[in-house]
Amino acid sequence: MTALVDVLLRAVVVLAGTALATFALLWHAPGDPALAIAVARYDAVVPPEVLDQIRAQAGLDAGFWSAFRHWITPILTGDFGSSSVSGRPVWPDLRDAIALTVPLALAGLAIGLVLSVPLAVFATRRPGGWLDRSTVAVASLGAAIPAYWLGLLLILLFAVHLGWLPAMGAQTAAHMILPALTLGLGVAASLMRILRSGLLEARGQPFLPALARRGVARNRIGRDHVAPHAAVPVVTVLGLELAFLLEGAVIVEVIFARPGLGSFLVQAISARDFPKVQAVVILTALLFVTVNLLIDLTYRLLDPRTGSRDA
Amino acid sequence: MRSVLMLTAVLGLLAVFGPSLAPHDPTAIDIPNRLAPPGGVYPLGTDAIGRCVLSRLLHGASWSLGLAFLVSVIGLIAGTLIGLVAAMGGRFVDWIVMRATDSFLAFPDLVAAVVIAGVLGAGTGSLVFALTVTGWMRYARVARGIGLSFGSRGHVIQARLAGLSPVAIARWHYLPALAPSLVVVWTGMLARAILGISALGFLGFGVQPPTPEWGTMLLDARVHLRSTPLLMIWPGLAIVATVLAINLAGDALRDSLSPQERSA
Amino acid sequence: MLRVEALFVERGGRPVLHGVDLTLAPGRTLAVIGESGAGKSTLIGAMLGIVRSRSGSVTWDGGDLRTAYPSLVMQEPRAAFNPALSLRRSVMEPVRARRLELPDGRIGRLCAGLELDPGLLDRRPHEVSIGQAQRLGILRALIASPPIVLFDEPLSALDAVTQKHTASLIAALQREEGFAALVVTHDLGYAAAHADDVVILRNGRIEEAAAAQSFFRAPRTAYGRALREAALALGALERIA
């Protein structure tokens, strides 16, 4: 029970820290925040008295902490405000963007799992064999290829040279194939490394040869003794892959000119549309803190000895 | 350790002397020869406004490597200091510092770097700041993780009894033992910094044109993907080769450390 | 003069030391005797502030013991030295840390007293024997002329011959230097040979405190008698009576 309280307390402190860091960043951004709010609200040049009024309303004139309080209060109630460019509420647009990115991320994750899991399982049956070594080599290469180059290479091959698939936009399901493949290959490369070392460790458990001598079938050993042991790090990996997928979505959506969370963020930054930027930042932080909290709790369930991951 | 030193030397030489090997001025425009194929005066051809691709790659090496080195070393120093403060400062300080670290880790670092660099405005200063602010946490975790067990070590207790200051204890009793693991982390972060610099360049939030940098070169090349695909091959190859070399050196270094240090 | 008053230490909510009182005068040797788990190492830790105590005071001449820079000789000789530094650097650490001026030839005299080749100082901790490492540990403990030296099972890592030899070197140096010695040990033979006073620690309490001579002649408590009988049976103690 104290463990649960500790985990929750950590999550709250981390979220508060992220919010503070985000606000500090916006506070130090070049430009007059009052002017930005004025432009968003009135869409016109406003007299200085109005700017002063806005400063007072937003707590901007009373220093950092007062402004932070004014800033955080609506966010805590789930109100992300309105775009400082279009004046439209942020949340509906953000929701639509997320709805476009989630299928892409899931498709990427699926491709990554389909490619990496069987390969890692077969490769580690004979550690040091040709399959194992080539798997490691491909995974190392994959880790060094940035998504933005891989995406361009895939466009060059499948869209330009072969003409099989569309490259830009998101009109049809076929438009999803290349972006998902770009994400999926990256996921596969990172998963392969982690799965391989996890499986090697699981296969190296000291009691496995004894089971084999007693005549327990190889497949049963794998199912009952190797898989559960290798599953523990997978929980962590999924947390890491989530970060990878979000980063990948930013890049991939820009390359393939797809609407979604990533292009939402990049466009918002380019337009200096801070209400949109902070909404993405806060939702992302919330997502990752929640995932880490679940990972922490899963660890405690899977292995009671683990007090916490950084202990 | 030797492989890392060699690699650092090679990359350092490339960063320092690469530009002087360039056959042309990397920003010199030659419109009549735009999008020229490799060969002749321009060994790797020219880009959309006739600038020498090879010269831009070589000058880009010093930007990419130099900035990555700067970012990863600032991160190394800051992260190590923060980790040592957590490890030596007692349980309360440790808790606070580690929650601050978690706050920064609560975010995919590239996304955070994009946000920071973008909000602060494009430019090399913002780029370095963004990648450093998002790049110190692994050092801090490693330094803190190993250092935490040091408070009960005999030589640390002796140093405290002798009246040595905490700073001197950190310098002489913690750092030598942390150094190998920190160097391994550093190789990984150097590779990440190179990827981060070019990613920000590719998104338009990094080093600004006309400065040659591999990521911005890719961004420029993207428009001519159909007509001149080679233009995007070169900077991509440069990034992959550099990152791969750094990662392999890092792996070799990790494997050469004792198992005890590896698990730490 | 060392004065420990009502020292109370808890670990995990369980008391490990229940109000320990001790005194020790300059030049004297106090042996703290007890079996494993009696709280001997905790006592040293709490005196030096390495282990947090819940209450009680530890003073030297009325001031906090730590401000008098006590020295510690550890049970595991090599652990006291930083493997990354030369032995000379480690030995000189107290001098360097407090910017002290050493009298001419002090290292040479101490090395002679400890039968150490000064050339060993240029080696690393893993390049000397355990016995040498322990004498180097004593050298480091004495270098800055501390008023008091705490010895935590100083001989238990050494073989029997080296134990006897090292113990006599410590005793000779103590006569020269005049430091107070608090020795935690489970070796009654050592206590009988070198201690002026003994304290028997049992389950975190002082069972018996006496002058060494009177304790080894006639322990007052049943536990003290049992310890003495066991040591006699093992031949660790020569019959004094």
GROMACS .gro file of C-alpha atoms in nm, chain A residues 94-300:
model
  207
   94LEU     CA    1  -0.587   1.794  -3.114
   95ARG     CA    2  -0.832   1.507  -3.070
   96ASP     CA    3  -0.863   1.467  -3.447
   97ALA     CA    4  -0.484   1.469  -3.483
   98ILE     CA    5  -0.444   1.200  -3.217
   99ALA     CA    6  -0.711   0.991  -3.389
  100LEU     CA    7  -0.501   0.999  -3.707
  101THR     CA    8  -0.173   0.912  -3.537
  102VAL     CA    9  -0.291   0.622  -3.320
  103PRO     CA   10  -0.360   0.383  -3.613
  104LEU     CA   11  -0.024   0.473  -3.767
  105ALA     CA   12   0.158   0.404  -3.441
  106LEU     CA   13  -0.028   0.076  -3.390
  107ALA     CA   14   0.050  -0.035  -3.745
  108GLY     CA   15   0.417   0.054  -3.690
  109LEU     CA   16   0.424  -0.137  -3.362
  110ALA     CA   17   0.257  -0.439  -3.526
  111ILE     CA   18   0.509  -0.443  -3.812
  112GLY     CA   19   0.791  -0.409  -3.559
  113LEU     CA   20   0.665  -0.703  -3.351
  114VAL     CA   21   0.597  -0.926  -3.652
  115LEU     CA   22   0.949  -0.869  -3.784
  116SER     CA   23   1.145  -0.880  -3.461
  117VAL     CA   24   0.988  -1.147  -3.240
  118PRO     CA   25   1.021  -1.452  -3.471
  119LEU     CA   26   1.366  -1.340  -3.583
  120ALA     CA   27   1.487  -1.295  -3.226
  121VAL     CA   28   1.345  -1.634  -3.122
  122PHE     CA   29   1.506  -1.822  -3.409
  123ALA     CA   30   1.832  -1.630  -3.389
  124THR     CA   31   1.885  -1.704  -3.019
  125ARG     CA   32   1.831  -2.079  -3.063
  126ARG     CA   33   2.190  -2.084  -3.186
  127PRO     CA   34   2.373  -1.788  -3.032
  128GLY     CA   35   2.666  -1.691  -3.250
  129GLY     CA   36   2.523  -1.875  -3.551
  130TRP     CA   37   2.492  -1.703  -3.887
  131LEU     CA   38   2.129  -1.607  -3.829
  132ASP     CA   39   2.211  -1.460  -3.488
  133ARG     CA   40   2.508  -1.266  -3.619
  134SER     CA   41   2.320  -1.126  -3.918
  135THR     CA   42   2.030  -1.031  -3.690
  136VAL     CA   43   2.268  -0.836  -3.469
  137ALA     CA   44   2.428  -0.670  -3.770
  138VAL     CA   45   2.091  -0.568  -3.918
  139ALA     CA   46   1.973  -0.440  -3.580
  140SER     CA   47   2.292  -0.232  -3.537
  141LEU     CA   48   2.249  -0.089  -3.884
  142GLY     CA   49   1.881  -0.023  -3.814
  143ALA     CA   50   1.968   0.169  -3.497
  144ALA     CA   51   2.198   0.396  -3.697
  145ILE     CA   52   1.951   0.475  -3.977
  146PRO     CA   53   1.741   0.777  -3.884
  147ALA     CA   54   1.370   0.754  -3.965
  148TYR     CA   55   1.384   1.061  -4.188
  149TRP     CA   56   1.639   0.898  -4.418
  150LEU     CA   57   1.473   0.557  -4.411
  151GLY     CA   58   1.142   0.719  -4.507
  152LEU     CA   59   1.304   0.898  -4.800
  153LEU     CA   60   1.471   0.573  -4.914
  154LEU     CA   61   1.139   0.389  -4.898
  155ILE     CA   62   0.969   0.663  -5.100
  156LEU     CA   63   1.251   0.646  -5.353
  157LEU     CA   64   1.219   0.269  -5.389
  158PHE     CA   65   0.845   0.201  -5.365
  159ALA     CA   66   0.692   0.526  -5.487
  160VAL     CA   67   0.944   0.670  -5.732
  161HIS     CA   68   1.120   0.365  -5.876
  162LEU     CA   69   0.861   0.090  -5.856
  163GLY     CA   70   0.557   0.314  -5.846
  164TRP     CA   71   0.372   0.063  -5.629
  165LEU     CA   72   0.265   0.286  -5.343
  166PRO     CA   73   0.159   0.646  -5.291
  167ALA     CA   74   0.406   0.856  -5.090
  168MET     CA   75   0.244   1.180  -4.982
  169GLY     CA   76  -0.082   1.244  -4.800
  170ALA     CA   77  -0.328   1.023  -4.614
  171GLN     CA   78  -0.620   0.980  -4.851
  172THR     CA   79  -0.636   0.599  -4.874
  173ALA     CA   80  -0.530   0.300  -4.669
  174ALA     CA   81  -0.242   0.248  -4.912
  175HIS     CA   82  -0.102   0.583  -4.802
  176MET     CA   83  -0.047   0.430  -4.461
  177ILE     CA   84   0.183   0.151  -4.582
  178LEU     CA   85   0.509   0.340  -4.630
  179PRO     CA   86   0.484   0.553  -4.313
  180ALA     CA   87   0.393   0.246  -4.107
  181LEU     CA   88   0.683   0.053  -4.261
  182THR     CA   89   0.924   0.336  -4.177
  183LEU     CA   90   0.809   0.332  -3.817
  184GLY     CA   91   0.794  -0.049  -3.803
  185LEU     CA   92   1.149  -0.105  -3.929
  186GLY     CA   93   1.281   0.130  -3.663
  187VAL     CA   94   1.077  -0.044  -3.393
  188ALA     CA   95   1.198  -0.383  -3.517
  189ALA     CA   96   1.564  -0.280  -3.498
  190SER     CA   97   1.540  -0.162  -3.138
  191LEU     CA   98   1.314  -0.449  -3.027
  192MET     CA   99   1.547  -0.706  -3.180
  193ARG     CA  100   1.842  -0.598  -2.967
  194ILE     CA  101   1.643  -0.597  -2.645
  195LEU     CA  102   1.457  -0.922  -2.717
  196ARG     CA  103   1.780  -1.094  -2.812
  197SER     CA  104   1.960  -1.012  -2.490
  198GLY     CA  105   1.645  -1.093  -2.288
  199LEU     CA  106   1.605  -1.430  -2.460
  200LEU     CA  107   1.973  -1.515  -2.428
  201GLU     CA  108   1.952  -1.451  -2.056
  202ALA     CA  109   1.631  -1.654  -2.028
  203ARG     CA  110   1.781  -1.944  -2.222
  204GLY     CA  111   2.087  -1.934  -2.001
  205GLN     CA  112   1.891  -2.010  -1.684
  206PRO     CA  113   2.091  -2.278  -1.499
  207PHE     CA  114   1.810  -2.530  -1.459
  208LEU     CA  115   1.715  -2.556  -1.827
  209PRO     CA  116   1.969  -2.827  -1.924
  210ALA     CA  117   1.839  -3.040  -1.636
  211LEU     CA  118   1.484  -3.011  -1.773
  212ALA     CA  119   1.604  -3.108  -2.119
  213ARG     CA  120   1.783  -3.415  -1.978
  214ARG     CA  121   1.469  -3.518  -1.798
  215GLY     CA  122   1.304  -3.533  -2.138
  216VAL     CA  123   1.090  -3.220  -2.122
  217ALA     CA  124   1.011  -3.121  -2.480
  218ARG     CA  125   1.198  -2.822  -2.620
  219ASN     CA  126   0.878  -2.638  -2.705
  220ARG     CA  127   0.745  -2.686  -2.353
  221ILE     CA  128   1.064  -2.555  -2.197
  222GLY     CA  129   1.035  -2.256  -2.424
  223ARG     CA  130   0.673  -2.192  -2.335
  224ASP     CA  131   0.691  -2.256  -1.960
  225HIS     CA  132   1.038  -2.136  -1.866
  226VAL     CA  133   1.194  -1.915  -2.131
  227ALA     CA  134   0.901  -1.701  -2.242
  228PRO     CA  135   0.789  -1.586  -1.893
  229HIS     CA  136   1.146  -1.491  -1.799
  230ALA     CA  137   1.192  -1.297  -2.121
  231ALA     CA  138   0.856  -1.126  -2.074
  232VAL     CA  139   0.968  -0.910  -1.782
  233PRO     CA  140   1.189  -0.676  -1.984
  234VAL     CA  141   0.921  -0.661  -2.255
  235VAL     CA  142   0.711  -0.447  -2.022
  236THR     CA  143   0.991  -0.191  -2.006
  237VAL     CA  144   1.047  -0.219  -2.378
  238LEU     CA  145   0.688  -0.130  -2.452
  239GLY     CA  146   0.736   0.191  -2.256
  240LEU     CA  147   1.048   0.269  -2.458
  241GLU     CA  148   0.879   0.182  -2.785
  242LEU     CA  149   0.597   0.420  -2.704
  243ALA     CA  150   0.853   0.702  -2.688
  244PHE     CA  151   1.009   0.576  -3.009
  245LEU     CA  152   0.670   0.568  -3.183
  246LEU     CA  153   0.585   0.922  -3.081
  247GLU     CA  154   0.922   1.054  -3.197
  248GLY     CA  155   0.884   0.853  -3.514
  249ALA     CA  156   0.535   0.991  -3.575
  250VAL     CA  157   0.670   1.348  -3.566
  251ILE     CA  158   0.932   1.268  -3.828
  252VAL     CA  159   0.725   1.032  -4.044
  253GLU     CA  160   0.424   1.261  -4.062
  254VAL     CA  161   0.647   1.543  -4.181
  255ILE     CA  162   0.819   1.327  -4.447
  256PHE     CA  163   0.496   1.180  -4.581
  257ALA     CA  164   0.295   1.502  -4.540
  258ARG     CA  165   0.039   1.321  -4.324
  259PRO     CA  166  -0.190   1.501  -4.083
  260GLY     CA  167  -0.162   1.378  -3.723
  261LEU     CA  168  -0.017   1.457  -3.383
  262GLY     CA  169   0.337   1.499  -3.515
  263SER     CA  170   0.252   1.744  -3.790
  264PHE     CA  171   0.009   1.917  -3.551
  265LEU     CA  172   0.304   1.979  -3.316
  266VAL     CA  173   0.551   2.085  -3.585
  267GLN     CA  174   0.302   2.323  -3.746
  268ALA     CA  175   0.207   2.468  -3.408
  269ILE     CA  176   0.574   2.533  -3.326
  270SER     CA  177   0.644   2.688  -3.664
  271ALA     CA  178   0.339   2.916  -3.623
  272ARG     CA  179   0.440   2.991  -3.260
  273ASP     CA  180   0.093   2.874  -3.161
  274PHE     CA  181   0.184   2.814  -2.795
  275PRO     CA  182  -0.157   2.701  -2.666
  276LYS     CA  183  -0.139   2.411  -2.911
  277VAL     CA  184   0.223   2.333  -2.825
  278GLN     CA  185   0.160   2.324  -2.451
  279ALA     CA  186  -0.148   2.106  -2.500
  280VAL     CA  187   0.062   1.847  -2.685
  281VAL     CA  188   0.340   1.869  -2.425
  282ILE     CA  189   0.106   1.822  -2.132
  283LEU     CA  190  -0.087   1.535  -2.288
  284THR     CA  191   0.240   1.363  -2.380
  285ALA     CA  192   0.375   1.402  -2.029
  286LEU     CA  193   0.049   1.267  -1.888
  287LEU     CA  194   0.065   0.969  -2.123
  288PHE     CA  195   0.424   0.884  -2.035
  289VAL     CA  196   0.384   0.930  -1.663
  290THR     CA  197   0.079   0.704  -1.674
  291VAL     CA  198   0.264   0.440  -1.876
  292ASN     CA  199   0.563   0.453  -1.641
  293LEU     CA  200   0.330   0.424  -1.344
  294LEU     CA  201   0.170   0.114  -1.498
  295ILE     CA  202   0.515  -0.030  -1.571
  296ASP     CA  203   0.619   0.030  -1.211
  297LEU     CA  204   0.307  -0.142  -1.083
  298THR     CA  205   0.347  -0.431  -1.329
  299TYR     CA  206   0.701  -0.482  -1.206
  300ARG     CA  207   0.581  -0.506  -0.850
   0.00000   0.00000   0.00000
